[in-house]
Tab-separated table of C-alpha atoms in Angstrom:
chain	number	residue	atom	x	y	z
A	566	MET	CA	208.718	87.628	51.572
A	567	GLU	CA	208.732	83.522	51.675
A	568	THR	CA	211.231	83.360	54.130
A	569	VAL	CA	208.894	85.838	56.676
A	570	MET	CA	206.225	83.129	55.943
A	571	ARG	CA	208.082	80.108	56.775
A	572	ASN	CA	208.781	81.946	59.674
A	573	LEU	CA	205.948	82.870	60.792
A	574	PHE	CA	204.077	79.572	60.351
A	575	LEU	CA	206.475	77.548	62.184
A	576	PHE	CA	206.042	79.944	64.808
A	577	LEU	CA	202.704	79.121	64.593
A	578	SER	CA	202.907	75.113	64.187
A	579	LYS	CA	204.379	75.175	67.914
A	580	ASN	CA	201.643	77.654	69.582
A	581	LYS	CA	199.645	75.447	72.337
A	582	THR	CA	196.497	77.609	72.757
A	583	MET	CA	196.117	77.439	68.830
A	584	THR	CA	196.714	73.718	68.453
A	585	LYS	CA	194.027	73.283	71.264
A	586	MET	CA	191.437	74.940	69.170
A	587	ALA	CA	191.943	73.730	66.142
A	588	LYS	CA	191.352	69.799	67.901
A	589	GLU	CA	188.162	71.869	68.964
A	590	HIS	CA	187.388	72.970	65.828
A	591	GLY	CA	187.912	69.731	63.363
A	592	LEU	CA	189.809	70.107	59.919
A	593	LYS	CA	188.974	73.354	58.567
A	594	PHE	CA	190.677	76.054	56.893
A	595	GLY	CA	191.909	73.884	54.246
A	596	ALA	CA	193.356	71.845	56.367
A	597	SER	CA	191.248	68.879	54.636
A	598	ARG	CA	193.793	69.291	51.625
A	599	PHE	CA	196.607	67.793	53.962
A	600	VAL	CA	195.274	65.947	56.523
A	601	ALA	CA	193.175	62.563	55.180
A	602	GLY	CA	190.182	62.712	57.783
A	603	THR	CA	190.047	62.197	61.646
A	604	THR	CA	190.491	57.919	61.872
A	605	ILE	CA	192.015	55.204	60.291
A	606	GLU	CA	188.874	54.674	58.821
A	607	GLU	CA	188.327	57.489	56.781
A	608	ALA	CA	191.679	57.724	55.757
A	609	SER	CA	191.561	54.086	54.882
A	610	LYS	CA	189.007	54.731	51.705
A	611	LYS	CA	191.793	57.862	50.856
A	612	ILE	CA	194.551	54.713	50.905
A	613	ALA	CA	192.123	52.876	48.886
A	614	ARG	CA	192.275	54.950	46.330
A	615	LEU	CA	195.504	55.682	46.146
A	616	ASN	CA	196.421	51.779	45.887
A	617	ASP	CA	193.966	51.756	42.942
A	618	GLU	CA	196.147	54.424	41.010
A	619	GLY	CA	199.223	52.281	41.369
A	620	LEU	CA	200.190	54.296	44.714
A	621	CYS	CA	201.312	53.297	47.771
A	622	ALA	CA	201.044	54.963	51.080
A	623	THR	CA	202.011	55.345	54.991
A	624	VAL	CA	199.944	56.729	57.282
A	625	ASP	CA	200.612	58.376	60.268
A	626	PHE	CA	198.101	59.208	62.940
A	627	LEU	CA	198.813	63.279	64.225
A	628	GLY	CA	200.517	64.140	67.459
A	629	GLU	CA	203.200	64.870	69.011
A	630	PHE	CA	204.827	66.118	72.024
A	631	VAL	CA	202.501	63.952	75.128
A	632	ASN	CA	203.149	64.662	78.133
A	633	CYS	CA	201.435	61.779	80.252
A	634	GLU	CA	201.408	58.270	79.981
A	635	LYS	CA	197.797	57.501	79.422
A	636	GLU	CA	197.973	60.031	76.172
A	637	ALA	CA	200.835	57.633	74.815
A	638	LYS	CA	199.342	54.695	75.567
A	639	ALA	CA	196.254	55.881	73.514
A	640	ALA	CA	198.507	56.524	70.679
A	641	THR	CA	199.888	53.794	70.953
A	642	ASP	CA	196.462	51.677	70.969
A	643	GLU	CA	196.123	53.951	67.738
A	644	SER	CA	198.851	52.998	65.840
A	645	VAL	CA	198.424	49.222	66.461
A	646	HIS	CA	194.653	49.832	65.513
A	647	ALA	CA	195.901	51.658	62.767
A	648	ILE	CA	198.317	48.249	61.399
A	649	GLU	CA	195.732	46.290	62.016
A	650	THR	CA	192.687	48.582	59.559
A	651	ILE	CA	195.573	48.469	57.086
A	652	ALA	CA	196.053	44.265	57.055
A	653	LYS	CA	191.990	43.868	57.782
A	654	ASN	CA	191.050	45.896	54.267
A	655	GLY	CA	194.529	44.847	52.428
A	656	LEU	CA	195.584	48.285	52.059
A	657	ASP	CA	199.476	48.498	50.536
A	658	SER	CA	200.267	50.813	53.189
A	659	GLU	CA	203.133	51.587	55.874
A	660	LEU	CA	203.005	53.488	59.323
A	661	SER	CA	204.897	56.582	60.355
A	662	VAL	CA	204.926	57.350	63.776
A	663	LYS	CA	206.599	60.479	65.918
A	664	MET	CA	208.057	59.191	69.566
A	665	THR	CA	207.249	62.327	71.079
A	666	SER	CA	204.057	61.226	70.639
A	667	LEU	CA	204.488	57.809	72.385
A	668	GLY	CA	206.617	58.899	75.506
A	669	LEU	CA	209.671	59.983	74.159
A	670	ASP	CA	209.590	62.673	76.582
A	671	ILE	CA	208.143	61.056	79.272
A	672	SER	CA	211.060	57.397	79.734
A	673	ASP	CA	212.857	55.216	77.577
A	674	ASP	CA	210.583	52.645	79.610
A	675	VAL	CA	207.242	54.308	78.193
A	676	VAL	CA	208.459	54.959	74.352
A	677	PHE	CA	210.607	51.913	74.351
A	678	ALA	CA	207.333	49.812	75.557
A	679	ASN	CA	205.078	51.194	73.626
A	680	MET	CA	207.411	50.957	70.661
A	681	ARG	CA	207.998	47.411	70.509
A	682	ARG	CA	204.000	47.217	70.889
A	683	ILE	CA	203.704	48.798	67.964
A	684	LEU	CA	206.759	46.781	66.041
A	685	ASP	CA	205.189	43.942	67.305
A	686	ALA	CA	202.150	44.643	65.391
A	687	GLY	CA	203.361	45.086	62.464
A	688	LYS	CA	205.543	42.159	62.515
A	689	LYS	CA	202.652	40.500	62.882
A	690	HIS	CA	200.722	41.986	59.798
A	691	ASP	CA	204.183	42.537	57.764
A	692	VAL	CA	203.512	46.049	58.083
A	693	THR	CA	206.722	48.152	58.156
A	694	ILE	CA	206.728	51.127	60.517
A	695	THR	CA	208.825	54.481	60.016
A	696	ILE	CA	210.316	56.456	62.707
A	697	ASP	CA	209.766	59.975	62.027
A	698	MET	CA	212.720	62.283	63.239
A	699	GLU	CA	211.365	65.161	65.135
A	700	ASP	CA	213.266	68.817	66.076
A	701	GLU	CA	217.085	68.510	66.100
A	702	SER	CA	216.850	68.472	70.285
A	703	ARG	CA	215.351	64.907	69.801
A	704	CYS	CA	217.403	63.582	66.651
A	705	GLU	CA	220.518	61.958	68.963
A	706	LYS	CA	217.374	60.838	71.425
A	707	THR	CA	215.583	58.989	68.380
A	708	LEU	CA	218.951	57.912	66.500
A	709	GLU	CA	219.516	55.556	69.709
A	710	ILE	CA	216.556	54.309	69.877
A	711	PHE	CA	216.305	52.747	66.325
A	712	LYS	CA	219.504	51.691	66.593
A	713	THR	CA	218.677	49.590	69.539
A	714	LEU	CA	215.099	48.323	67.760
A	715	ARG	CA	216.908	47.907	64.445
A	716	LYS	CA	218.775	44.861	66.113
A	717	GLU	CA	215.065	43.317	67.504
A	718	TYR	CA	213.187	44.117	64.756
A	719	ASP	CA	213.764	44.175	60.896
A	720	ASN	CA	210.227	45.830	59.827
A	721	VAL	CA	211.512	49.234	61.420
A	722	GLY	CA	213.020	52.552	59.645
A	723	THR	CA	213.814	55.645	60.393
A	724	VAL	CA	214.240	59.598	59.001
A	725	LEU	CA	217.408	61.863	58.285
A	726	GLN	CA	216.758	65.754	57.485
A	727	ALA	CA	219.524	67.144	55.264
A	728	TYR	CA	219.517	70.440	56.433
A	729	LEU	CA	221.279	69.423	59.805
A	730	TYR	CA	224.800	69.713	59.774
A	731	ARG	CA	225.318	66.350	61.789
A	732	THR	CA	223.226	63.997	59.011
A	733	LEU	CA	225.993	63.342	56.767
A	734	GLY	CA	228.003	61.399	60.144
A	735	ASP	CA	224.251	59.997	60.918
A	736	LEU	CA	223.823	58.045	57.969
A	737	GLN	CA	227.126	56.491	57.767
A	738	ILE	CA	227.070	55.710	61.508
A	739	LEU	CA	223.494	54.318	60.469
A	740	ASN	CA	225.029	51.999	57.250
A	741	GLU	CA	226.214	49.431	59.656
A	742	TYR	CA	222.336	48.328	60.671
A	743	ASN	CA	221.753	48.030	57.030
A	744	PRO	CA	218.644	50.767	57.500
A	745	TYR	CA	215.356	51.602	55.570
A	746	LEU	CA	215.775	55.766	55.333
A	747	ARG	CA	213.497	58.161	54.699
A	748	LEU	CA	215.748	61.063	53.440
A	749	VAL	CA	213.798	64.631	53.850
A	750	LYS	CA	214.983	68.454	53.382
A	751	GLY	CA	213.551	68.601	57.138
A	752	ALA	CA	210.743	71.112	58.336
A	753	TYR	CA	211.449	72.364	61.563
A	754	LYS	CA	212.573	75.911	62.428
A	755	GLU	CA	216.586	75.660	63.376
A	756	SER	CA	219.083	77.773	64.708
A	757	ASP	CA	222.455	78.590	62.241
A	758	GLU	CA	224.141	76.278	64.965
A	759	VAL	CA	222.889	72.868	64.001
A	760	ALA	CA	221.532	73.769	60.344
A	761	PHE	CA	222.263	75.049	56.783
A	762	ALA	CA	220.455	78.333	56.444
A	763	ASP	CA	221.121	78.453	53.087
A	764	LYS	CA	218.319	76.271	50.461
A	765	GLU	CA	221.722	75.711	47.952
A	766	ASP	CA	223.322	74.191	51.133
A	767	VAL	CA	220.689	71.975	52.004
A	768	ASP	CA	219.665	70.678	48.855
A	769	GLU	CA	223.712	70.056	48.213
A	770	ASN	CA	224.241	67.912	51.488
A	771	TYR	CA	220.324	66.272	50.399
A	772	ARG	CA	222.210	64.856	46.359
A	773	HIS	CA	225.392	63.769	48.748
A	774	LEU	CA	223.002	61.968	50.993
A	775	ILE	CA	220.822	59.996	48.762
A	776	LYS	CA	223.638	59.337	46.640
A	777	LEU	CA	225.390	58.077	49.435
A	778	ASN	CA	222.840	55.791	50.952
A	779	LEU	CA	221.692	54.460	47.510
A	780	LEU	CA	225.423	53.444	46.560
A	781	TYR	CA	225.832	51.748	49.663
A	782	GLY	CA	222.798	49.655	48.927
A	783	ASN	CA	220.696	50.987	51.709
A	784	TYR	CA	216.486	50.883	50.767
A	785	THR	CA	215.872	54.549	50.623
A	786	ALA	CA	212.909	56.412	49.733
A	787	ILE	CA	213.125	59.968	48.607
A	788	ALA	CA	210.423	62.245	50.105
A	789	THR	CA	210.544	65.511	47.623
A	790	HIS	CA	208.212	67.638	45.809
A	791	ASP	CA	211.329	68.931	44.183
A	792	ASP	CA	211.708	68.489	39.884
A	793	SER	CA	215.320	68.825	39.918
A	794	MET	CA	215.612	66.508	42.781
A	795	ILE	CA	213.873	64.110	41.378
A	796	ARG	CA	215.627	64.284	38.074
A	797	TYR	CA	218.508	63.826	40.244
A	798	VAL	CA	217.847	60.752	41.184
A	799	LYS	CA	216.821	59.420	38.152
A	800	LYS	CA	219.665	60.559	36.424
A	801	LEU	CA	222.106	57.982	39.404
A	802	GLU	CA	219.621	55.356	38.569
A	803	LYS	CA	221.037	55.564	34.840
A	804	GLU	CA	224.657	56.330	35.821
A	805	HIS	CA	224.838	53.738	38.569
A	806	ASN	CA	222.324	50.528	36.656
A	807	LEU	CA	220.131	51.205	40.314
A	808	ASP	CA	217.170	48.746	40.728
A	809	ARG	CA	214.094	50.324	41.070
A	810	LYS	CA	213.168	48.084	44.137
A	811	GLN	CA	216.069	49.866	45.807
A	812	PHE	CA	214.496	53.412	46.206
A	813	GLU	CA	210.920	55.391	45.899
A	814	PHE	CA	209.931	58.279	45.899
A	815	GLN	CA	207.554	59.548	48.874
A	816	MET	CA	205.181	62.715	48.405
A	817	LEU	CA	202.410	64.243	50.781
A	818	TYR	CA	198.867	63.780	50.678
A	819	GLY	CA	197.415	66.667	48.761
A	820	ILE	CA	200.067	68.060	47.046
A	821	ARG	CA	201.440	67.477	43.611
A	822	ASN	CA	198.622	64.416	43.079
A	823	ASP	CA	199.064	64.250	38.752
A	824	PHE	CA	203.022	64.294	39.411
A	825	GLN	CA	202.630	61.141	42.156
A	826	LYS	CA	200.350	59.543	39.418
A	827	GLN	CA	202.896	60.324	36.241
A	828	LEU	CA	205.873	58.730	38.414
A	829	ALA	CA	204.421	55.553	38.928
A	830	ASP	CA	203.172	55.507	35.681
A	831	GLU	CA	206.700	55.773	34.717
A	832	GLY	CA	207.422	52.273	37.027
A	833	TYR	CA	208.870	54.061	40.040
A	834	ARG	CA	207.897	53.231	43.207
A	835	VAL	CA	205.789	56.272	45.222
A	836	ARG	CA	204.650	56.669	48.286
A	837	VAL	CA	202.102	58.973	49.659
A	838	TYR	CA	202.117	60.310	53.132
A	839	ILE	CA	198.827	59.803	54.702
A	840	PRO	CA	198.334	61.878	57.946
A	841	TYR	CA	194.751	61.812	60.099
A	842	GLY	CA	193.473	62.470	63.283
A	843	GLN	CA	192.458	65.504	65.310
A	844	ASP	CA	196.016	67.126	66.031
A	845	TRP	CA	195.986	68.321	62.561
A	846	TYR	CA	197.279	71.810	63.868
A	847	GLY	CA	201.286	71.684	63.884
A	848	TYR	CA	201.324	69.487	60.923
A	849	ASN	CA	199.355	71.705	58.445
A	850	MET	CA	201.121	74.946	59.729
A	851	ARG	CA	204.634	73.149	58.450
A	852	ARG	CA	202.995	72.143	55.061
A	853	LEU	CA	202.143	75.737	54.744
A	854	ALA	CA	205.679	77.072	55.884
A	855	GLU	CA	206.672	75.028	53.074
A	856	ARG	CA	205.276	76.614	50.052
A	857	PRO	CA	203.508	79.850	49.327
A	858	ALA	CA	201.232	77.704	47.144
A	859	ASN	CA	199.788	76.164	50.003
A	860	VAL	CA	199.008	79.543	51.908
A	861	LEU	CA	197.008	80.792	49.132
A	862	PHE	CA	195.131	77.770	48.853
A	863	VAL	CA	194.450	77.955	52.527
A	864	LEU	CA	193.151	81.145	51.977
A	865	LYS	CA	190.612	80.839	49.153
A	866	GLY	CA	189.109	78.367	51.217
A	867	ILE	CA	188.726	80.606	54.568
A	868	MET	CA	187.093	82.960	52.073
A	869	LYS	CA	184.738	80.836	51.257
A	870	LYS	CA	183.037	80.084	54.416
């Protein structure tokens, strides 16, 4: 049943009609648990509260798969505004971006111009920018753009997904760029031609990637809510005498809040991924696909309407 529910929600996450309806109706049906508001000003209040609790953040203006330059420019403008708002309010936050919202599917000229605008703003205000990884079909192009930008900017990182067969090779190649990497298991629906189908295989690859990148000496963000994976990182820390300044845990806004605070109280750096914006539907469906408990929460919210 869990697999069926996951596949259903991943399928729904790509439904354009539902995406349009979601934009029109705002943060309904439990979305406000996972999305911090529709504006950066609303999200900033949540970030400030998390900072007060010893947690840092990365903020993401929701949106993906734009196909016109006007929309890509609007997303870029909002990203720059988010950086300026972070700086103005003295928030401990980075910025995450999806390059399909910045013109990845339009042209190289468009996406490079928009990314450089964002990175220049980040450099000015000392804000790190992480390029989110999307579906496998865009992985190669995303990494090529990252490598180009990494040669120009030291405030850019990216994401690798453990469920893809190719990721070990990608990590080894990226090592020469001294990358800041967020390592995740992966949340898109992919075929078994490009991705591990079994959870055990994904977990094994994830552990291998985490250990390898840490031993390379690269800054590593371990994005997981998995207790066993967090215990594994703590074990690596002790076995290899790792400096806690070399890694952090990342978790999603609205999920395991108490555990986030517990890790921070233990002295670990914990970063909360905080999305905001009107285009919340695809993101929310992927969160529902990840954990059945999230589905139950939303159903309870609907019943209260």
